[in-house]
JSON list of C-alpha atoms in Angstrom, two decimals:
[
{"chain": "A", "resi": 1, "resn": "UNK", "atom": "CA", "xyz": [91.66, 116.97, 179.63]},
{"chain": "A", "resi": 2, "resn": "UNK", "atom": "CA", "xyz": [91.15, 117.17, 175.74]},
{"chain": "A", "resi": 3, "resn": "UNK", "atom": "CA", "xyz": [87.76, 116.18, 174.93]},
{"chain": "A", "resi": 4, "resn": "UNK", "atom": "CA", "xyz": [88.10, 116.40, 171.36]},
{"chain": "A", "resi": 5, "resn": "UNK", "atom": "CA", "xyz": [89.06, 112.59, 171.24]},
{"chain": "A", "resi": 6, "resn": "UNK", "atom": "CA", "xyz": [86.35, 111.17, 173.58]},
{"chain": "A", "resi": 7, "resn": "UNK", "atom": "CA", "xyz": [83.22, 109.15, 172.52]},
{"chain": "A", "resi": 8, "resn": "UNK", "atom": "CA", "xyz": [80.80, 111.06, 174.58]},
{"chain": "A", "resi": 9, "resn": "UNK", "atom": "CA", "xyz": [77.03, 110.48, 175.69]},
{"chain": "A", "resi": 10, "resn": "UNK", "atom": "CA", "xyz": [74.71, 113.23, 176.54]},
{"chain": "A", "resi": 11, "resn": "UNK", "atom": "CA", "xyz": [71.15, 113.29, 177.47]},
{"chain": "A", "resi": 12, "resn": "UNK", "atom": "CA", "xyz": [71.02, 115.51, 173.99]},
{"chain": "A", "resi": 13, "resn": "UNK", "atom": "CA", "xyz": [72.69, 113.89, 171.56]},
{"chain": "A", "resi": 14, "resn": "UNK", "atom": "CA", "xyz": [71.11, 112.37, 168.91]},
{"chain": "A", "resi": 15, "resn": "UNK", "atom": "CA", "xyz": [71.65, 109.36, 166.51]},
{"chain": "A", "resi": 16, "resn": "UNK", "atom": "CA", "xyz": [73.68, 106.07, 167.43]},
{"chain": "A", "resi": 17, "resn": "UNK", "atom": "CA", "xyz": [75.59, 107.91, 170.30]},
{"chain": "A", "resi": 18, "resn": "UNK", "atom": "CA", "xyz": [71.96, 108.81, 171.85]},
{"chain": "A", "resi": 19, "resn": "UNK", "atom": "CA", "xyz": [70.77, 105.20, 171.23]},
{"chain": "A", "resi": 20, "resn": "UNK", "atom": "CA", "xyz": [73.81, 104.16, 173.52]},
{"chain": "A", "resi": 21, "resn": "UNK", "atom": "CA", "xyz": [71.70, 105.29, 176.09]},
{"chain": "A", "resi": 22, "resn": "UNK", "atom": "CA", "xyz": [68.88, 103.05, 177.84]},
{"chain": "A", "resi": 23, "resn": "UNK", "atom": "CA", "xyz": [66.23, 106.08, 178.30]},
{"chain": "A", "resi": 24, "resn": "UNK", "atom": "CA", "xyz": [67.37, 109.40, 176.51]},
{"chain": "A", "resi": 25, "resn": "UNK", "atom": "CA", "xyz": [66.19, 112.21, 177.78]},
{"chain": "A", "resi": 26, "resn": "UNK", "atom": "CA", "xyz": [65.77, 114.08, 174.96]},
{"chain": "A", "resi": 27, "resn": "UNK", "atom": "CA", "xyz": [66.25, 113.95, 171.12]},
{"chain": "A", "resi": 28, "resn": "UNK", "atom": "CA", "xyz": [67.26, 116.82, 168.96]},
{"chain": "A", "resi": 29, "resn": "UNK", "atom": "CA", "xyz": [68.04, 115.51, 165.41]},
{"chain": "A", "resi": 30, "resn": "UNK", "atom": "CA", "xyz": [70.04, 118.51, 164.21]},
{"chain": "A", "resi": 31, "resn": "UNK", "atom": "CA", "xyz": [71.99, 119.54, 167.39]},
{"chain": "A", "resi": 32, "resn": "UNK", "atom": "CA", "xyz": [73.22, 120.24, 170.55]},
{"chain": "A", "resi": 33, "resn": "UNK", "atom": "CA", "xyz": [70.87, 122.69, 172.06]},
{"chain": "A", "resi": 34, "resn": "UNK", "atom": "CA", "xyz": [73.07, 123.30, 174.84]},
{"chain": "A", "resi": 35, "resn": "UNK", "atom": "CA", "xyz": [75.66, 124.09, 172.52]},
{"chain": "A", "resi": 36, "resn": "UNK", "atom": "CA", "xyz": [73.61, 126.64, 170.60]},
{"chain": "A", "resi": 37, "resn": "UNK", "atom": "CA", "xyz": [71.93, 128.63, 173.48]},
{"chain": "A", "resi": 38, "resn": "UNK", "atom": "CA", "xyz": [73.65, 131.68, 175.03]},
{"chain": "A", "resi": 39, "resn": "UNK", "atom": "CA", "xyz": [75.24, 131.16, 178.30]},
{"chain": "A", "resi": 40, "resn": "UNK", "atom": "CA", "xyz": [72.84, 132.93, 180.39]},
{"chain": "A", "resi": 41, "resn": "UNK", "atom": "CA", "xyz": [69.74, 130.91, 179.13]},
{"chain": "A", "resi": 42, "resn": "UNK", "atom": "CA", "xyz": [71.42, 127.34, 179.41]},
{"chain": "A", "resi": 43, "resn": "UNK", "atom": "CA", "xyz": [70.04, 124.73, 181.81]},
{"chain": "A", "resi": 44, "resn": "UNK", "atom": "CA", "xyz": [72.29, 124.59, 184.94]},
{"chain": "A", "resi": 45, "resn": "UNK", "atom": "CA", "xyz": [73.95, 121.87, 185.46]},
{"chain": "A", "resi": 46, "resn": "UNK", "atom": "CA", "xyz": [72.62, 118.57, 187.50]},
{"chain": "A", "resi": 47, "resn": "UNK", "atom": "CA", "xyz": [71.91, 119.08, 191.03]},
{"chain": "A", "resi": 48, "resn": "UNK", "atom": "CA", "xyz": [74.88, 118.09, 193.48]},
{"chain": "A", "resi": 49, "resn": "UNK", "atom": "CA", "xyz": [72.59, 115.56, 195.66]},
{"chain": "A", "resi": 50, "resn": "UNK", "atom": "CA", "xyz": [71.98, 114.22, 191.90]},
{"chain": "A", "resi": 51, "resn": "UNK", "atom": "CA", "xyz": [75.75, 113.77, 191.04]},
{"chain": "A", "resi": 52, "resn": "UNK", "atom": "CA", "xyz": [76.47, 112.36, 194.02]},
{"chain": "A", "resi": 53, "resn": "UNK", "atom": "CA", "xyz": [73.70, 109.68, 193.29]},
{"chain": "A", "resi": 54, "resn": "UNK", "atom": "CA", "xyz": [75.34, 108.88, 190.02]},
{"chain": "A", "resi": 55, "resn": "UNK", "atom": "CA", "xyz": [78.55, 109.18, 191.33]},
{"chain": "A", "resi": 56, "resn": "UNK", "atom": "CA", "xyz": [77.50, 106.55, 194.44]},
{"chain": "A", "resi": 57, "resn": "UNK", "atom": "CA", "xyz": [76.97, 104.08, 191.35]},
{"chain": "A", "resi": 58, "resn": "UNK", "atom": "CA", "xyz": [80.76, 103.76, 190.49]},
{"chain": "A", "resi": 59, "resn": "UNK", "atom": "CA", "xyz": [81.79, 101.75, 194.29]},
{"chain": "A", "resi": 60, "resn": "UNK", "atom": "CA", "xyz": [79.80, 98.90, 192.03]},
{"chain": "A", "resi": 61, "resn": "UNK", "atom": "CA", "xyz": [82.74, 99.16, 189.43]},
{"chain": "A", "resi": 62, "resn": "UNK", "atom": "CA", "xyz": [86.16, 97.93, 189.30]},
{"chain": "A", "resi": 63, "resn": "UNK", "atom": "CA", "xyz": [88.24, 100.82, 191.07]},
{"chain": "A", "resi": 64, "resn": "UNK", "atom": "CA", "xyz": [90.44, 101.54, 187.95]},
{"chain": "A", "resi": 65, "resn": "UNK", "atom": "CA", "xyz": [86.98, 102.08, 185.91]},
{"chain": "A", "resi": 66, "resn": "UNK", "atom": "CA", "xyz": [85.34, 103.81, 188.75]},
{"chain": "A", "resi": 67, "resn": "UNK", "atom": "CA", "xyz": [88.01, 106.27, 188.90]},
{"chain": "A", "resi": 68, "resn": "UNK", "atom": "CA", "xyz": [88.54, 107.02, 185.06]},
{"chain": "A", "resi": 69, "resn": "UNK", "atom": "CA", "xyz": [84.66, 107.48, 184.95]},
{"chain": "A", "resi": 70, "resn": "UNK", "atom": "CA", "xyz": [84.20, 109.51, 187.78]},
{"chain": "A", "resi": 71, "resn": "UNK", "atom": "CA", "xyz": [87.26, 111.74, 186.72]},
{"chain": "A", "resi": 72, "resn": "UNK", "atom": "CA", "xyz": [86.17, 112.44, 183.20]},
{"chain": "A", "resi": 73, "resn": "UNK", "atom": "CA", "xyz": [82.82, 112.78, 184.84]},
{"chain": "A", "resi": 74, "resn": "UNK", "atom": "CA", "xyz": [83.33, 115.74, 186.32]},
{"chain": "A", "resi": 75, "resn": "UNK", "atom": "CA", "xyz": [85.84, 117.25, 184.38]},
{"chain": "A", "resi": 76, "resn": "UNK", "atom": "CA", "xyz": [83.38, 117.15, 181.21]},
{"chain": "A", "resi": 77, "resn": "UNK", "atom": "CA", "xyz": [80.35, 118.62, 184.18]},
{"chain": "A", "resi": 78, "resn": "UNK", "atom": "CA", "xyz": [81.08, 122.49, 182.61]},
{"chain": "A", "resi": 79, "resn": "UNK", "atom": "CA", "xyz": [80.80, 120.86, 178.66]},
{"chain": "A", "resi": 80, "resn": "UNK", "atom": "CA", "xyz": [77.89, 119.19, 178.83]},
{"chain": "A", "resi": 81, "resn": "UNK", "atom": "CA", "xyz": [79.46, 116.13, 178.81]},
{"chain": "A", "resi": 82, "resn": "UNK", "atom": "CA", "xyz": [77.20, 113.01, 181.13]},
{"chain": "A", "resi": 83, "resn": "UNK", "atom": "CA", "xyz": [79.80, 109.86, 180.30]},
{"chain": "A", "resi": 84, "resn": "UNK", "atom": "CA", "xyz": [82.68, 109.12, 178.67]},
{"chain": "A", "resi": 85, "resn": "UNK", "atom": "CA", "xyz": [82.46, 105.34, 177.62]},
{"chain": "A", "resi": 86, "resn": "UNK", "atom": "CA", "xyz": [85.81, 105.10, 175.43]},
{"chain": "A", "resi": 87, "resn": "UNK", "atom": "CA", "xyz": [87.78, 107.26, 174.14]},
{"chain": "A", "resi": 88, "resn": "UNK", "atom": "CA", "xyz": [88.73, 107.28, 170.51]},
{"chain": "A", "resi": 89, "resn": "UNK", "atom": "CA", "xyz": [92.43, 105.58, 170.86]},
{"chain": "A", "resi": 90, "resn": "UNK", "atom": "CA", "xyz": [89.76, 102.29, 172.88]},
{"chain": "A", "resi": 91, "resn": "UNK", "atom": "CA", "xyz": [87.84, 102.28, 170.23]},
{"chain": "A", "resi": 92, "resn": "UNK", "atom": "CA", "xyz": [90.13, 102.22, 167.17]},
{"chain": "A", "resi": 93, "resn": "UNK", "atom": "CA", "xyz": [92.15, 99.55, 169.39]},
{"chain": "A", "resi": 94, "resn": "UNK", "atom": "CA", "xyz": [89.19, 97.33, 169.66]},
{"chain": "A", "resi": 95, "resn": "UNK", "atom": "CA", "xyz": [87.35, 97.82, 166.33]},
{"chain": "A", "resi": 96, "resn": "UNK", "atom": "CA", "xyz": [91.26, 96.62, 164.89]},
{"chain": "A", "resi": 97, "resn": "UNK", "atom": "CA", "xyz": [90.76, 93.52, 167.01]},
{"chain": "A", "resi": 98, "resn": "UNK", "atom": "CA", "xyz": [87.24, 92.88, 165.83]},
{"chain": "A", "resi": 99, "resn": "UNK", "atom": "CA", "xyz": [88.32, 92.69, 162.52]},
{"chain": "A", "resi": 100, "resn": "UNK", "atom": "CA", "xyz": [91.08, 90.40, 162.85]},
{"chain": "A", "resi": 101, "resn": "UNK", "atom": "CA", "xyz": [88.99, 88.07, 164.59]},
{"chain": "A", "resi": 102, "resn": "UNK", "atom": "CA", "xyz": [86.44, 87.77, 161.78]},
{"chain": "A", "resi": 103, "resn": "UNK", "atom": "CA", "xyz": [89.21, 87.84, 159.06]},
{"chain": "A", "resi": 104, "resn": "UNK", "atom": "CA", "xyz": [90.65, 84.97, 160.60]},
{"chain": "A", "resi": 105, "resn": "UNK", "atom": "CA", "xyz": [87.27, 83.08, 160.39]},
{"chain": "A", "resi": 106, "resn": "UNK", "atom": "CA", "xyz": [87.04, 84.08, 157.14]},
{"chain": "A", "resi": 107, "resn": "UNK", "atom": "CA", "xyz": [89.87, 83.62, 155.19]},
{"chain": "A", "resi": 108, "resn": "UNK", "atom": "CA", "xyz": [88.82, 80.06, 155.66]},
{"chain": "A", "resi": 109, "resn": "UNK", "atom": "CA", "xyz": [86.49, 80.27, 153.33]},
{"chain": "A", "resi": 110, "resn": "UNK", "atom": "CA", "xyz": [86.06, 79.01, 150.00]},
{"chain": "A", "resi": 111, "resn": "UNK", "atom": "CA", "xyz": [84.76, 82.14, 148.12]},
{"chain": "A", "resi": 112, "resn": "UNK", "atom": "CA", "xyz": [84.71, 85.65, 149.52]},
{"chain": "A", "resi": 113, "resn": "UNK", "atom": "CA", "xyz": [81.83, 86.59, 152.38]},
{"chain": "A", "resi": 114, "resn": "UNK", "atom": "CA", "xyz": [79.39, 88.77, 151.61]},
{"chain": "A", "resi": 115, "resn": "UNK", "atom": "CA", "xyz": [79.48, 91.59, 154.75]},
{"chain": "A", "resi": 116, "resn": "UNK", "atom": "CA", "xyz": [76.04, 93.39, 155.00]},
{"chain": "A", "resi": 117, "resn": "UNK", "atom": "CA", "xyz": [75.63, 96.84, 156.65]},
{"chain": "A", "resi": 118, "resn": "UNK", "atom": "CA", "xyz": [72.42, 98.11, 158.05]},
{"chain": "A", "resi": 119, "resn": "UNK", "atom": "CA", "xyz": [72.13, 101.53, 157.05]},
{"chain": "A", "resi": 120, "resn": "UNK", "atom": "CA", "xyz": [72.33, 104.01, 157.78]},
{"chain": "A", "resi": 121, "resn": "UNK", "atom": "CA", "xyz": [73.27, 103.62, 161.43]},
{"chain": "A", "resi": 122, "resn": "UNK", "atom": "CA", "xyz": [76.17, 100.97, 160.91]},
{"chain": "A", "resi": 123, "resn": "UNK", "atom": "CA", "xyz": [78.03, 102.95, 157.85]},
{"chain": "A", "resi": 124, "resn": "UNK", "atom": "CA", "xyz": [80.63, 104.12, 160.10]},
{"chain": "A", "resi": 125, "resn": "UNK", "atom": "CA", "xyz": [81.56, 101.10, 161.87]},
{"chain": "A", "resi": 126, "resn": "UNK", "atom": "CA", "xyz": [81.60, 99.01, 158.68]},
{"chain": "A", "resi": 127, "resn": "UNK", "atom": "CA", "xyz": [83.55, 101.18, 156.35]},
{"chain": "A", "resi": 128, "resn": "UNK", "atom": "CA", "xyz": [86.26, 100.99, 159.29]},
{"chain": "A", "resi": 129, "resn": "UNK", "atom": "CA", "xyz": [85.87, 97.47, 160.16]},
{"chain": "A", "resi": 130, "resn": "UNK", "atom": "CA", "xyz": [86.19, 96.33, 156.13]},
{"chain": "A", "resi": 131, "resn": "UNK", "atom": "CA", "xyz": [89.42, 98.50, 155.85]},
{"chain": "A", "resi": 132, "resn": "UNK", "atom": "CA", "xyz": [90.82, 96.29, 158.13]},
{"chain": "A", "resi": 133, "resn": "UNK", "atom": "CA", "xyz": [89.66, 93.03, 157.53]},
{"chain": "A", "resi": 134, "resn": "UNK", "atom": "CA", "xyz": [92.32, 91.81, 154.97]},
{"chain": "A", "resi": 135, "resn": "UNK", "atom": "CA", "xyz": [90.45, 88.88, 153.03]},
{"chain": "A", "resi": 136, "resn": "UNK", "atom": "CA", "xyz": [88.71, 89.40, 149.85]},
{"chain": "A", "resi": 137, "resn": "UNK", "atom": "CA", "xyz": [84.85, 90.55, 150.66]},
{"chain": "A", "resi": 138, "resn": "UNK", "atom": "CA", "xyz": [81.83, 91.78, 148.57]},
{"chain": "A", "resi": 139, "resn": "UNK", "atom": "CA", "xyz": [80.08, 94.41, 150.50]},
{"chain": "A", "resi": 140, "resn": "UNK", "atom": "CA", "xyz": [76.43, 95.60, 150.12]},
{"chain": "A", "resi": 141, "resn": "UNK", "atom": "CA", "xyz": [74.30, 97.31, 152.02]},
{"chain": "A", "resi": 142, "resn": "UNK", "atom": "CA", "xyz": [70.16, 97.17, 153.57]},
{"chain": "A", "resi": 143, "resn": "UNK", "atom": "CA", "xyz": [67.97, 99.47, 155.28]},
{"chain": "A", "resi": 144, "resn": "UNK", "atom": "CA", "xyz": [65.46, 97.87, 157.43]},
{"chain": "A", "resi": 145, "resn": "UNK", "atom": "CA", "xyz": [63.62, 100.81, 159.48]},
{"chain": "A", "resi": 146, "resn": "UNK", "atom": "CA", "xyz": [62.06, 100.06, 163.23]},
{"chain": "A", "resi": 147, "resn": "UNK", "atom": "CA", "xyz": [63.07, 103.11, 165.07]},
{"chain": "A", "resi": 148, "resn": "UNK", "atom": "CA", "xyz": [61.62, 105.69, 162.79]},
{"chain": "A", "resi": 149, "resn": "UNK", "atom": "CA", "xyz": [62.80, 109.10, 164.23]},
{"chain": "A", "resi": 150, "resn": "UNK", "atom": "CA", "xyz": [63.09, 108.14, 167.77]},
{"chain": "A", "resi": 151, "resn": "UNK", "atom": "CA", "xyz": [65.72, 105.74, 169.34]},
{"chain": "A", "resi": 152, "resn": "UNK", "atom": "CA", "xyz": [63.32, 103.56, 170.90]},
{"chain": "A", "resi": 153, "resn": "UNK", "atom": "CA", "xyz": [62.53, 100.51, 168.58]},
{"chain": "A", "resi": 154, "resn": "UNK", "atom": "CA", "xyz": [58.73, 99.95, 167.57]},
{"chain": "A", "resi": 155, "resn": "UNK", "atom": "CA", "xyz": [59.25, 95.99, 167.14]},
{"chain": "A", "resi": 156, "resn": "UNK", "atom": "CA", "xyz": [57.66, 95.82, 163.80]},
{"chain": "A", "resi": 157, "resn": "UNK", "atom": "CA", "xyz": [60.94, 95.75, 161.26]},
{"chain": "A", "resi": 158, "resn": "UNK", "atom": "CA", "xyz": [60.79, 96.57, 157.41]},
{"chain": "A", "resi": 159, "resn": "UNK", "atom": "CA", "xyz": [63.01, 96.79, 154.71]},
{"chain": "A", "resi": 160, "resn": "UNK", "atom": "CA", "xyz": [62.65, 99.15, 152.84]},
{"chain": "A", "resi": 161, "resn": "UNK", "atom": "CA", "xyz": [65.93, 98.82, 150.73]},
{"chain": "A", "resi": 162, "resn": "UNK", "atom": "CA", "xyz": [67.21, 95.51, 150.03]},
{"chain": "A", "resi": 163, "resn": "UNK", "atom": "CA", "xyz": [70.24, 93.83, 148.74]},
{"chain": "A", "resi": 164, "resn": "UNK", "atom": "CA", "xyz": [71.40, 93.53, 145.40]},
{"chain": "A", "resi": 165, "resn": "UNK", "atom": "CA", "xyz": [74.11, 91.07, 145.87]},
{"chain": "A", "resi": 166, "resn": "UNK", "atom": "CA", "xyz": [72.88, 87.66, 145.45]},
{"chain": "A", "resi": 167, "resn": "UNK", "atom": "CA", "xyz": [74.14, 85.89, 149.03]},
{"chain": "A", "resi": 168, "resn": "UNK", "atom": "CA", "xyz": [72.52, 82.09, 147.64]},
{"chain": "A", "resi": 169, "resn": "UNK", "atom": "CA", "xyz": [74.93, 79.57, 149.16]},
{"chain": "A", "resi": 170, "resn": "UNK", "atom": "CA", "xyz": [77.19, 82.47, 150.62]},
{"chain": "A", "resi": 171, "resn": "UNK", "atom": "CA", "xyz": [78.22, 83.29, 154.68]},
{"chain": "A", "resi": 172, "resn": "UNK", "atom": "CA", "xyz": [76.91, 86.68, 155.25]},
{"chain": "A", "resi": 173, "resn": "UNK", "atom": "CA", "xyz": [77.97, 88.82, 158.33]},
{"chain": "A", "resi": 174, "resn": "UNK", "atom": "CA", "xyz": [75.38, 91.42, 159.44]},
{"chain": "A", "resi": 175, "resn": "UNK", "atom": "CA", "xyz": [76.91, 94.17, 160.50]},
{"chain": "A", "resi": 176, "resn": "UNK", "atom": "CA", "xyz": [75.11, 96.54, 162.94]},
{"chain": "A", "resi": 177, "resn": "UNK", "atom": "CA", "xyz": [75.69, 99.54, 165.09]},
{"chain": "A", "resi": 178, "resn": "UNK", "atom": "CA", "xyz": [73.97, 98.98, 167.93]},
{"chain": "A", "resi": 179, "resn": "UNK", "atom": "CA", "xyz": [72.13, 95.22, 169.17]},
{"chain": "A", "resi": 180, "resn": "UNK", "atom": "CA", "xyz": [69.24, 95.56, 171.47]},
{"chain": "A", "resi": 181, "resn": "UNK", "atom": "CA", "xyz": [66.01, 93.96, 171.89]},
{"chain": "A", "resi": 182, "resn": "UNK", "atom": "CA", "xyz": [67.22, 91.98, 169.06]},
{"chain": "A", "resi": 183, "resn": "UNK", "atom": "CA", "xyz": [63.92, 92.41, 166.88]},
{"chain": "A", "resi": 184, "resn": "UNK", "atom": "CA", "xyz": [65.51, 94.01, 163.97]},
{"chain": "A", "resi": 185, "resn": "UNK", "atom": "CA", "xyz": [68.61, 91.73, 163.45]},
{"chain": "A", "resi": 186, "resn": "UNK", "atom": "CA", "xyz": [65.88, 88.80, 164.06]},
{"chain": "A", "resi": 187, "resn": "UNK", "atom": "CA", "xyz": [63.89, 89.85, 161.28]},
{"chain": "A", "resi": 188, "resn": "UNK", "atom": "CA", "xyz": [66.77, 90.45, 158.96]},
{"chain": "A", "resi": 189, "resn": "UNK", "atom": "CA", "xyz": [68.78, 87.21, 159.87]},
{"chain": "A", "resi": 190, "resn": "UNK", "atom": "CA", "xyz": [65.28, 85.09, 158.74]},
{"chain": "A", "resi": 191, "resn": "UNK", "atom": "CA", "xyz": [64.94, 87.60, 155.24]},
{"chain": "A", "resi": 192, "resn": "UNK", "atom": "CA", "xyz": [68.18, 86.37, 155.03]},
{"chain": "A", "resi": 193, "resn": "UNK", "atom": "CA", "xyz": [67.79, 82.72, 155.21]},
{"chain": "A", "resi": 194, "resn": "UNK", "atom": "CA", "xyz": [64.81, 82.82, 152.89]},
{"chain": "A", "resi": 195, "resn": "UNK", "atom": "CA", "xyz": [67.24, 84.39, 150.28]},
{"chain": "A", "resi": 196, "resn": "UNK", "atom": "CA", "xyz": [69.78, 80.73, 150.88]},
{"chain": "A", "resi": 197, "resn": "UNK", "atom": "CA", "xyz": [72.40, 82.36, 152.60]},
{"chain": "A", "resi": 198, "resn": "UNK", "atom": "CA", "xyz": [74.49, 79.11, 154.10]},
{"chain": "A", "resi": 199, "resn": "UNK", "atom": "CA", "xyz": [75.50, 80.80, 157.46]},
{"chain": "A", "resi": 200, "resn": "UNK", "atom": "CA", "xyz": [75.11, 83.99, 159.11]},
{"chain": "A", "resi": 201, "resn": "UNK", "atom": "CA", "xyz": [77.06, 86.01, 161.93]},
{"chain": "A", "resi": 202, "resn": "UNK", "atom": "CA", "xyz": [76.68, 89.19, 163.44]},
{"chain": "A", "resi": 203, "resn": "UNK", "atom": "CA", "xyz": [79.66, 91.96, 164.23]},
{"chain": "A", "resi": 204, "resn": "UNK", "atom": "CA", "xyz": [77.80, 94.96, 166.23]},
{"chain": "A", "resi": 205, "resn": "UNK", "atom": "CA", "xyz": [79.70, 97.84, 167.47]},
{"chain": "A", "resi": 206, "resn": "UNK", "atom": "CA", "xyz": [77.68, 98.06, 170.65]},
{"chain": "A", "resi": 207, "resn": "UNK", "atom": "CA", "xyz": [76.09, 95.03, 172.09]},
{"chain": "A", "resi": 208, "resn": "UNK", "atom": "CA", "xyz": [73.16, 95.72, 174.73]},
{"chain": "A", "resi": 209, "resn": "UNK", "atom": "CA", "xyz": [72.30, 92.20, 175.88]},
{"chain": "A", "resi": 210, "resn": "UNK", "atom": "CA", "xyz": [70.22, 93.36, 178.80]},
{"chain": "A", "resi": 211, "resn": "UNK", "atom": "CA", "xyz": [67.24, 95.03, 176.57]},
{"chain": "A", "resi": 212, "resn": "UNK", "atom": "CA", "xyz": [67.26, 92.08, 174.49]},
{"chain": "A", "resi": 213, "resn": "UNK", "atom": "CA", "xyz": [63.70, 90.70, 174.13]},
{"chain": "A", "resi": 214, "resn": "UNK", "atom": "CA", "xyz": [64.27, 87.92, 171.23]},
{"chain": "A", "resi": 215, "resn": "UNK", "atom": "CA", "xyz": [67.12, 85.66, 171.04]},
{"chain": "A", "resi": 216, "resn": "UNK", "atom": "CA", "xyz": [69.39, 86.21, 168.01]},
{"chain": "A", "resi": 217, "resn": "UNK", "atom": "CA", "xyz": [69.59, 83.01, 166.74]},
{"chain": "A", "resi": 218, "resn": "UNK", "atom": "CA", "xyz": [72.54, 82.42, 164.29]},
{"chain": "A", "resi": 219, "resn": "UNK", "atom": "CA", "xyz": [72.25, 80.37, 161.10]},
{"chain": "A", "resi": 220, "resn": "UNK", "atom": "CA", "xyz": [75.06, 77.60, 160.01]},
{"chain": "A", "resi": 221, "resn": "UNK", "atom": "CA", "xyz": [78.54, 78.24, 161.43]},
{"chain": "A", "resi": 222, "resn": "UNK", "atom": "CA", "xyz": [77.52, 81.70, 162.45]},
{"chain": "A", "resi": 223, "resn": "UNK", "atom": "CA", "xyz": [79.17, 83.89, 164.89]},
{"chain": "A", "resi": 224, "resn": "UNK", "atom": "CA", "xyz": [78.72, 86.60, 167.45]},
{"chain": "A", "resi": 225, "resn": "UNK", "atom": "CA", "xyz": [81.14, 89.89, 167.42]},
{"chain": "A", "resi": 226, "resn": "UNK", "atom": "CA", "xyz": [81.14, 92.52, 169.39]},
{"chain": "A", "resi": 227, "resn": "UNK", "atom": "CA", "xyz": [83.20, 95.37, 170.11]},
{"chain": "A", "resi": 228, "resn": "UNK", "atom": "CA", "xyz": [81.60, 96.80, 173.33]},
{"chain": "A", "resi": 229, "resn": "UNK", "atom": "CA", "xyz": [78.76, 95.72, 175.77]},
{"chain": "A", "resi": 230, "resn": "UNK", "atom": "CA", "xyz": [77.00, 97.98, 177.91]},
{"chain": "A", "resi": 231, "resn": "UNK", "atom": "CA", "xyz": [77.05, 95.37, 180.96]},
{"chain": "A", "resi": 232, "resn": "UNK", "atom": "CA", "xyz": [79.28, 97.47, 183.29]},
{"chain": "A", "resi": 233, "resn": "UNK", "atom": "CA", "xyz": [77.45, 100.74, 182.57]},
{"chain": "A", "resi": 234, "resn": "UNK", "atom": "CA", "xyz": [74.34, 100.13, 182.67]},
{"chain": "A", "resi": 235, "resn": "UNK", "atom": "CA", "xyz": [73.80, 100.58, 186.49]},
{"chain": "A", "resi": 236, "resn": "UNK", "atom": "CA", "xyz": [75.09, 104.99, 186.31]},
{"chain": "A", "resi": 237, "resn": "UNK", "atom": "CA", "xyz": [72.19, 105.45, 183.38]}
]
């Protein structure tokens, strides 16, 4: 199998792919360490009674999921490779369908929408999402920090670069990488409504509804979009 087109998770990776995890093992901001070390002095790989426990998880799946997990699973063992969640044809697939969605809702509108991306985390996701959302749209970005250098939020939210688009009377969609415990996109939806935006949604990449610890509440016609949610995986982390 050609891995070279896979979205990957491992217990080493850092950055959104290491956030998609509930409770990383390890962070390494610069690389792979199991990429880097000689052969001889890498970490073998997980126990068999410990594979078996992960792979015991996936009778709780849907059989056609079970078996693409637990076949990529150990075909990506020798790699380094823990999960494949979707591979890179899924996610260009469902990012296209995102985007149709919310150009539907807003090519509605009476003056263009004014899409905000939380950097740096969401850059990715947004410049493809906007290349495919065919409506006019002003685009600016703000970087609210609550993770610091780990990946688990601290729950105290700051911006420390805001907009410079005036949203006043506008619909803004927040666009985000990852939702969790919902304390950042709660602090930036109510910065928002202080500045007069009339309504604000939310289009996340990754959606993690069951570490949420505030409810994301949406302002005017607001929506919800996601692209994935972690519901069906979150039993083999």
């Amino acid at each position: 199998m050609d891995n070279t087109n896979m979205v990957v998770v491992t217990t080493r990776d850092s950055g959104i792919l290491a956030r998609f995890l509930i409770k990383p093992a390890a962070f390494h901001p610069w690389r792979d360490r199991a990429t880097t070390q000689p052969t001889h002095q890498r970490r073998p790989n997980k126990s068999p009674a410990l594979r078996a426990r992960r792979l015991a998880t996936l009778t709780f799946l849907p059989c056609s999921a079970a078996a693409t997990v637990a076949s990529t699973a150990m075909v990506s063992a020798e790699v380094g490779i823990d999960y494949v969640l979707w591979t890179e044809d899924e996610v260009s697939t469902r990012v296209g369908e995102v985007a149709a969605e919310l150009a539907a809702d807003l090519r509605a509108l009476p003056e263009p929408a004014v899409i905000v991306g939380v950097a740096t985390g969401a850059f990715l996701f947004l410049a493809d999402l906007v290349r495919r959302v065919d409506v006019r749209l002003v685009v600016d970005l703000v970087r609210v920090e609550s993770y610091g250098a780990g990946t688990e939020s601290s729950g105290k939210p700051r911006i420390t670069a805001d907009l410079k688009v005036d949203v006043a009377g506008k619909h803004v969609v927040v666009v985000e990488d990852i939702v969790d415990t919902g304390n950042t996109l709660s602090y930036l939806i109510a910065h928002l409504e202080k500045k007069g935006a009339s309504s604000i949604s939310v289009c996340t990449f990754l959606d993690k509804p069951a570490r949420r610890k505030v409810n994301v509440h949406l302002v005017g016609d607001g929506k919800f979009y996601r692209g994935f949610e972690t519901t069906l995986l979150l039993a083999m982390v």
